[in-house]
Short mmCIF file of C-alpha atoms and ligand atoms in Angstrom, two decimals:
data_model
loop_
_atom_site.label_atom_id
_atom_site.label_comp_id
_atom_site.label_asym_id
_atom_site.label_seq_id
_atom_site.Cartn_x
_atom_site.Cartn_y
_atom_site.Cartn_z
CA UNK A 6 32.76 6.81 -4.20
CA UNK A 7 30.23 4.00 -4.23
CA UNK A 8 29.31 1.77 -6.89
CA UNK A 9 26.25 1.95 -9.06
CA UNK A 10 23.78 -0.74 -8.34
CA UNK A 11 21.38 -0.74 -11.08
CA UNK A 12 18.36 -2.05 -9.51
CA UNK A 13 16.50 -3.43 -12.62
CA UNK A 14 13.53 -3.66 -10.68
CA UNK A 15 12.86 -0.47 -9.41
CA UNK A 16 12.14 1.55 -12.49
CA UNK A 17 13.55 5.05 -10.57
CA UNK A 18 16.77 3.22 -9.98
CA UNK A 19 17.45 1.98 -13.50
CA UNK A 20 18.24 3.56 -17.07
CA UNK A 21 16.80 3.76 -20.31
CA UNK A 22 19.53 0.93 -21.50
CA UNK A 23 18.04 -1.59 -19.08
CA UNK A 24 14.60 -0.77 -19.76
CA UNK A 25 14.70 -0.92 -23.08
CA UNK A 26 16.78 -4.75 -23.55
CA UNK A 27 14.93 -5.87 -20.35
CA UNK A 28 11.17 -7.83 -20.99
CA UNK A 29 9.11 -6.45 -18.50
CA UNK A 30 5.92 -8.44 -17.71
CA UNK A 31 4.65 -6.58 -14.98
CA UNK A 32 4.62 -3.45 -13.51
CA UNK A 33 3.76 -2.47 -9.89
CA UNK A 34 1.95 0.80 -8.76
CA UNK A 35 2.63 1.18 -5.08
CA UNK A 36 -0.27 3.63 -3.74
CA UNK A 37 -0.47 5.41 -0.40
CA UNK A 38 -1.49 8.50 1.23
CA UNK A 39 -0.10 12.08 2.78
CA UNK A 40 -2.01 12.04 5.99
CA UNK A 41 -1.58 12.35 9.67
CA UNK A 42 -0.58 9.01 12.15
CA UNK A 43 -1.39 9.69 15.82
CA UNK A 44 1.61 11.60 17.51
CA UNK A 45 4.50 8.67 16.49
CA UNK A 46 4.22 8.11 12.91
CA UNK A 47 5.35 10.49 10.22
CA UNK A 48 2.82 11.39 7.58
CA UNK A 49 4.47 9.71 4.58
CA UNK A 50 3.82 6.46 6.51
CA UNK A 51 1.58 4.78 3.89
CA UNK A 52 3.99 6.00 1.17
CA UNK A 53 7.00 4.59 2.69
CA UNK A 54 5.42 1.61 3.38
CA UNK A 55 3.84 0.96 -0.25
CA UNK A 56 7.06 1.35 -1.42
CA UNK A 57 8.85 -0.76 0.78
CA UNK A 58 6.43 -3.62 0.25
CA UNK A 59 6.94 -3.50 -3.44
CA UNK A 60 10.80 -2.89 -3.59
CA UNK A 61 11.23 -6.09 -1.30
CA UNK A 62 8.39 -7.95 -2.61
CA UNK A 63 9.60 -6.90 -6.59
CA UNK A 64 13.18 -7.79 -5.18
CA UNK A 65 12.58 -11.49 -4.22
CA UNK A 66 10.61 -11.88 -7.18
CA UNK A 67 13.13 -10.71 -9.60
CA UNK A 68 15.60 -13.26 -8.07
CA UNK A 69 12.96 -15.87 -8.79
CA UNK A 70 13.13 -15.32 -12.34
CA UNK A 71 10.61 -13.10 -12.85
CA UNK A 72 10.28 -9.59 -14.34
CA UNK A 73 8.67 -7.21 -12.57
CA UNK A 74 9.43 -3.56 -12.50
CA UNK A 75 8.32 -1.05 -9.60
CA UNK A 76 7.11 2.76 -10.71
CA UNK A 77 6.86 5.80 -8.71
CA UNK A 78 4.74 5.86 -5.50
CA UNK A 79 1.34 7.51 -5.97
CA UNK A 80 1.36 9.67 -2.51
CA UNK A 81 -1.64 10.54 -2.22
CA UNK A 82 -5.21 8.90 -1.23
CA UNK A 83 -8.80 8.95 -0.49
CA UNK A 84 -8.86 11.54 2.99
CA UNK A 85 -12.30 12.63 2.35
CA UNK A 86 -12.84 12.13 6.13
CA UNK A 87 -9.99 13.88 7.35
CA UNK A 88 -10.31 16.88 5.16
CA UNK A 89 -10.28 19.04 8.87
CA UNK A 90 -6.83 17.89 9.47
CA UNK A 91 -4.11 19.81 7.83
CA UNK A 92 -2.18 18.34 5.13
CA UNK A 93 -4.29 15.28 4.80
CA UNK A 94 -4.18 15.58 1.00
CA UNK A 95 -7.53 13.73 -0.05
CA UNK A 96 -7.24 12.45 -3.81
CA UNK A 97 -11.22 12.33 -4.90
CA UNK A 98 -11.41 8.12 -6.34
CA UNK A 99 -12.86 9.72 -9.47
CA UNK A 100 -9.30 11.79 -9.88
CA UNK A 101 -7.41 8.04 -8.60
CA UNK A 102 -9.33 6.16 -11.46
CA UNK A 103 -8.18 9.08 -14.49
CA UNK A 104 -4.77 8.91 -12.61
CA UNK A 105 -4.95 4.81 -13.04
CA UNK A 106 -5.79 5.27 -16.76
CA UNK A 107 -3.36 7.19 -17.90
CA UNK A 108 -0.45 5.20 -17.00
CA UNK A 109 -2.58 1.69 -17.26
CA UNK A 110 -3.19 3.73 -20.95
CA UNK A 111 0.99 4.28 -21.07
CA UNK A 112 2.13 0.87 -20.34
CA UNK A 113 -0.72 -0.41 -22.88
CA UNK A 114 1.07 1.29 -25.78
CA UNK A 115 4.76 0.40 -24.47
CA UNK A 116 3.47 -3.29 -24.15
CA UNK A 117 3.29 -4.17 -20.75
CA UNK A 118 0.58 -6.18 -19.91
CA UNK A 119 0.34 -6.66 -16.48
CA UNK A 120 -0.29 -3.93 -13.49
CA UNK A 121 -0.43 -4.65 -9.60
CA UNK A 122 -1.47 -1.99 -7.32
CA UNK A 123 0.12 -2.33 -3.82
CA UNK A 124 -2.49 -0.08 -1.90
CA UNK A 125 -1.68 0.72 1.58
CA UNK A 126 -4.54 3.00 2.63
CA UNK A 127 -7.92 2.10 3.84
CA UNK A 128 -9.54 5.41 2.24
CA UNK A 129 -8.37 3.79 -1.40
CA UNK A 130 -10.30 1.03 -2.94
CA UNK A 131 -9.31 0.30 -6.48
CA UNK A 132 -12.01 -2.67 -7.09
CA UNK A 133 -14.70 -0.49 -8.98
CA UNK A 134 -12.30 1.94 -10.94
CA UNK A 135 -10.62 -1.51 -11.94
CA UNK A 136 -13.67 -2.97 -12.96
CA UNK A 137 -14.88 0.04 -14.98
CA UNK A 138 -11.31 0.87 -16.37
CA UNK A 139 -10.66 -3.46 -17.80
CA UNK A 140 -13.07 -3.49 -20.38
CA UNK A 141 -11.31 -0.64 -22.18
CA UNK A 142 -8.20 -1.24 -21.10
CA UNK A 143 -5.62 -4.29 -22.42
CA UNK A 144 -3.46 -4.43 -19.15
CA UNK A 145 -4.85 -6.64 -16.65
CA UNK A 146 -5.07 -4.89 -13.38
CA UNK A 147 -5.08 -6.35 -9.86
CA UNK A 148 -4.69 -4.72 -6.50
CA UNK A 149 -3.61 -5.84 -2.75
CA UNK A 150 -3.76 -3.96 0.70
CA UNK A 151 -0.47 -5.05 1.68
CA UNK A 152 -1.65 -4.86 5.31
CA UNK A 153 -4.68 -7.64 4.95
CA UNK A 154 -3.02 -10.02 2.45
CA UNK A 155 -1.33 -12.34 5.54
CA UNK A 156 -3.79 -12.62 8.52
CA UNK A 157 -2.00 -10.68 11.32
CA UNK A 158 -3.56 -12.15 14.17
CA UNK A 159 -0.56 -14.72 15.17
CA UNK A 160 1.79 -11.52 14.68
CA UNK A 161 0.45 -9.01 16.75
CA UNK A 162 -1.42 -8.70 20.21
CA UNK A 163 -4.11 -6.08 18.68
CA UNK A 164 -2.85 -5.33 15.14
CA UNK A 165 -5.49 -1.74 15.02
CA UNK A 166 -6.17 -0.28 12.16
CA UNK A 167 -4.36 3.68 11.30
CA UNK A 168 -0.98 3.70 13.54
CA UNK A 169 -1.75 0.93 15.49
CA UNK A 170 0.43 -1.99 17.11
CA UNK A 171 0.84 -3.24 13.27
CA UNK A 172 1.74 -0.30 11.18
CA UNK A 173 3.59 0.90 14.23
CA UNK A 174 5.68 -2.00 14.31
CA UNK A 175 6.18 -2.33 10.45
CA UNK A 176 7.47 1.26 10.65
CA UNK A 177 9.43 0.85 13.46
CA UNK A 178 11.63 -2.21 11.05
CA UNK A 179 11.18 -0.16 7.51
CA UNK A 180 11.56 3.59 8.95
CA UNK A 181 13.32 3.56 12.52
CA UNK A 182 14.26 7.14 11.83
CA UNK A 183 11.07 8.34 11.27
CA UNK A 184 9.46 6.97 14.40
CA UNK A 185 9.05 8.71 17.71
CA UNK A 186 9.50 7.11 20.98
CA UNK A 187 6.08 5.15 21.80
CA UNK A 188 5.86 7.00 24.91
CA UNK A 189 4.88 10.02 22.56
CA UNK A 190 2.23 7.96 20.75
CA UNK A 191 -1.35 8.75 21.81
CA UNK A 192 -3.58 5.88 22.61
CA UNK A 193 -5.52 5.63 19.31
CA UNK A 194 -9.10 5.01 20.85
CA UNK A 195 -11.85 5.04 17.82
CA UNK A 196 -14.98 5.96 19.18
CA UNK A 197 -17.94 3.66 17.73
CA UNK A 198 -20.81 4.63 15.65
CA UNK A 199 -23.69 5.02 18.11
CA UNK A 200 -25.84 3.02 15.35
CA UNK A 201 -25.64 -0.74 15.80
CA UNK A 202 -25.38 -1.79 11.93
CA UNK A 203 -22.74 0.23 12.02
CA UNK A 204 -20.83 -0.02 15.22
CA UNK A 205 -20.95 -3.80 14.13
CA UNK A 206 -19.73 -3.03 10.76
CA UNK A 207 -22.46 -4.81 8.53
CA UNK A 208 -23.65 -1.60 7.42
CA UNK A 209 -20.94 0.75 6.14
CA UNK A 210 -20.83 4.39 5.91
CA UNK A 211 -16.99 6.46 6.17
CA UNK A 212 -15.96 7.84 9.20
CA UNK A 213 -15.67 11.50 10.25
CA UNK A 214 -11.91 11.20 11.63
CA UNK A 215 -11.67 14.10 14.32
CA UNK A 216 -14.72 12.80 15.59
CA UNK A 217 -13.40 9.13 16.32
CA UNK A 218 -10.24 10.15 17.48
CA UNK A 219 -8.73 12.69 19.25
CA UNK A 220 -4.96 12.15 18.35
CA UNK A 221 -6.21 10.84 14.27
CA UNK A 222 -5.08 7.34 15.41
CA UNK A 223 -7.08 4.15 15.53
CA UNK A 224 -5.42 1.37 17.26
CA UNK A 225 -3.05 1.48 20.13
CA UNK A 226 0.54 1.18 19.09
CA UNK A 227 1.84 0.48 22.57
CA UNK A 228 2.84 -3.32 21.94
CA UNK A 229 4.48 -2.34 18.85
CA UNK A 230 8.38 -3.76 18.59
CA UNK A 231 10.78 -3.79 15.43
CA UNK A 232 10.77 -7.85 16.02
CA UNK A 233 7.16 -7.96 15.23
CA UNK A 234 7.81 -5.41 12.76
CA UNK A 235 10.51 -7.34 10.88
CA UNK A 236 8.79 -10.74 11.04
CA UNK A 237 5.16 -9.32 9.28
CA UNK A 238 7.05 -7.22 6.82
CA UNK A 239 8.89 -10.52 5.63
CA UNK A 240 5.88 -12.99 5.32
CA UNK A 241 3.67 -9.91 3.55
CA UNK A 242 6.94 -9.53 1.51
CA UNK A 243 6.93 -12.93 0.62
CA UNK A 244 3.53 -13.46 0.11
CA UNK A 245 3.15 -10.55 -2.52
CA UNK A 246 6.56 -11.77 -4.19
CA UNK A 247 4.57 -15.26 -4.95
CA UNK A 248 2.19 -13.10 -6.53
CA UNK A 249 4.36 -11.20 -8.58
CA UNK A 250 6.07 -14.44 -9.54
CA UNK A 251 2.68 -16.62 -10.64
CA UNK A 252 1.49 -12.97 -12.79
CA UNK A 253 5.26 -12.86 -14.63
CA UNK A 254 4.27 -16.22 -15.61
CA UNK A 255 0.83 -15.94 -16.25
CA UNK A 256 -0.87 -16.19 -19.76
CA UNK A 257 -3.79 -13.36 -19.76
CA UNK A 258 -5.36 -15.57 -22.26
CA UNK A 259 -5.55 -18.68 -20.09
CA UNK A 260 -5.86 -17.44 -16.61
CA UNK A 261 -8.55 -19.64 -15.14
CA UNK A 262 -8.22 -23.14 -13.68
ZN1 ZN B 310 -1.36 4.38 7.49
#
């Protein structure tokens, strides 16, 4: 038999006993989505990586001193464009923002100030439903797209965007059992928007996925390794740990320079 490791900072790891002596300051929502990732990636992909993000990002931060404590992954996103595609379980943002204020409305009460969303779908943008939801809210909410927060340029060849060369090769180093052999993989080509604005992306409108790409990827995974993998998880790791570190510390009522 193997011995318990109660991991204080991942709340579905730990026990009413800890919770209760331990002063949480803040708590950390990862957020992801059920949907499909070209040929090679498994469609909890967002999911496991939200969570993986915040376990090792919460992890380093705890060691630093600070107390942080992971919930539940939300699994489930904004997949208004891929509603043709089955099992891409689209969350409506207007469902996402009640969903937000019920537990923002639950820690509130239990006296835990502080919320971080790690977000790892492009569908879900938390910036308006945090905005509408802070004036009636006491928690101070942030979010972060774990896969923007550390420029990926000097990691990856062509990082792509949904199963690309990065989320490929973060997968590959998180999830190696969950990822088929590249030569499996589909070439993620995104067709462009025949309109300029937005083919150049200064005018925005969502994208109809089974029209941009025939195997739902966007971005070729090809160059994807586990070394490239390893190395991006760490610094975005890292980087989101410094975060969770400087909002332990923070005082809501003095937060600007
Ligand atoms: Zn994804």
């Amino acid at each position: 038999m193997s011995a318990v490791t109660d991991k204080h900072w991942m709340l579905e790891q730990t026990t009413w006993k800890t919770v209760r002596e331990t002063p949480y300051e803040v708590a950390v929502l990862p957020w992801g989505a059920t949907e499909a990732h070209n040929y090679h990636l498994p469609y909890g992909t967002d999911n496991i990586e939200a969570a993986q993000v915040a376990a090792e990002a919460a992890r380093r931060a705890w060691e630093a001193g600070a107390r942080i404590v992971v919930l539940p992954v939300i699994p489930f996103g904004v997949n208004t464009g891929q509603l043709d595609i089955r099992f891409c379980l689209n969350m409506n943002p207007s469902t996402q923002a009640a969903l937000l204020a019920d537990i923002a409305h639950s820690l509130e009460v239990q006296g835990v100030k502080k919320l971080v969303i790690v977000n790892s779908h492009g569908g879900n943008d938390f910036r308006q439903m945090i905005r509408e939801l802070q004036p009636k809210c006491g928690v101070f909410i942030c979010a972060v797209n774990w896969w923007s927060c550390v420029d990926s340029k000097p990691y990856f060849d062509e990082p792509g965007d949904h199963a690309g060369e990065l989320e490929t090769s973060v997968m590959m180093s998180i999830a190696p059992h969950l990822v088929l052999p590249l030569s499996k993989a589909g070439e993620g080509r995104a067709k462009k928007f025949r309109v300029k604005g937005l083919r150049e992306g200064w005018a925005w409108a969502p994208r109809q996925w089974t029209k941009v790409s025939d195997d739902t990827g966007t971005g070729n995974p090809r160059s994807a390794t586990v070394e490239k993998g390893e190395k991006y998880f760490d610094a975005v790791s890292e980087r989101i740990s410094g975060l969770l570190v400087e909002l332990s510390a923070a005082n809501l009522d003095d937060m600007y320079e």
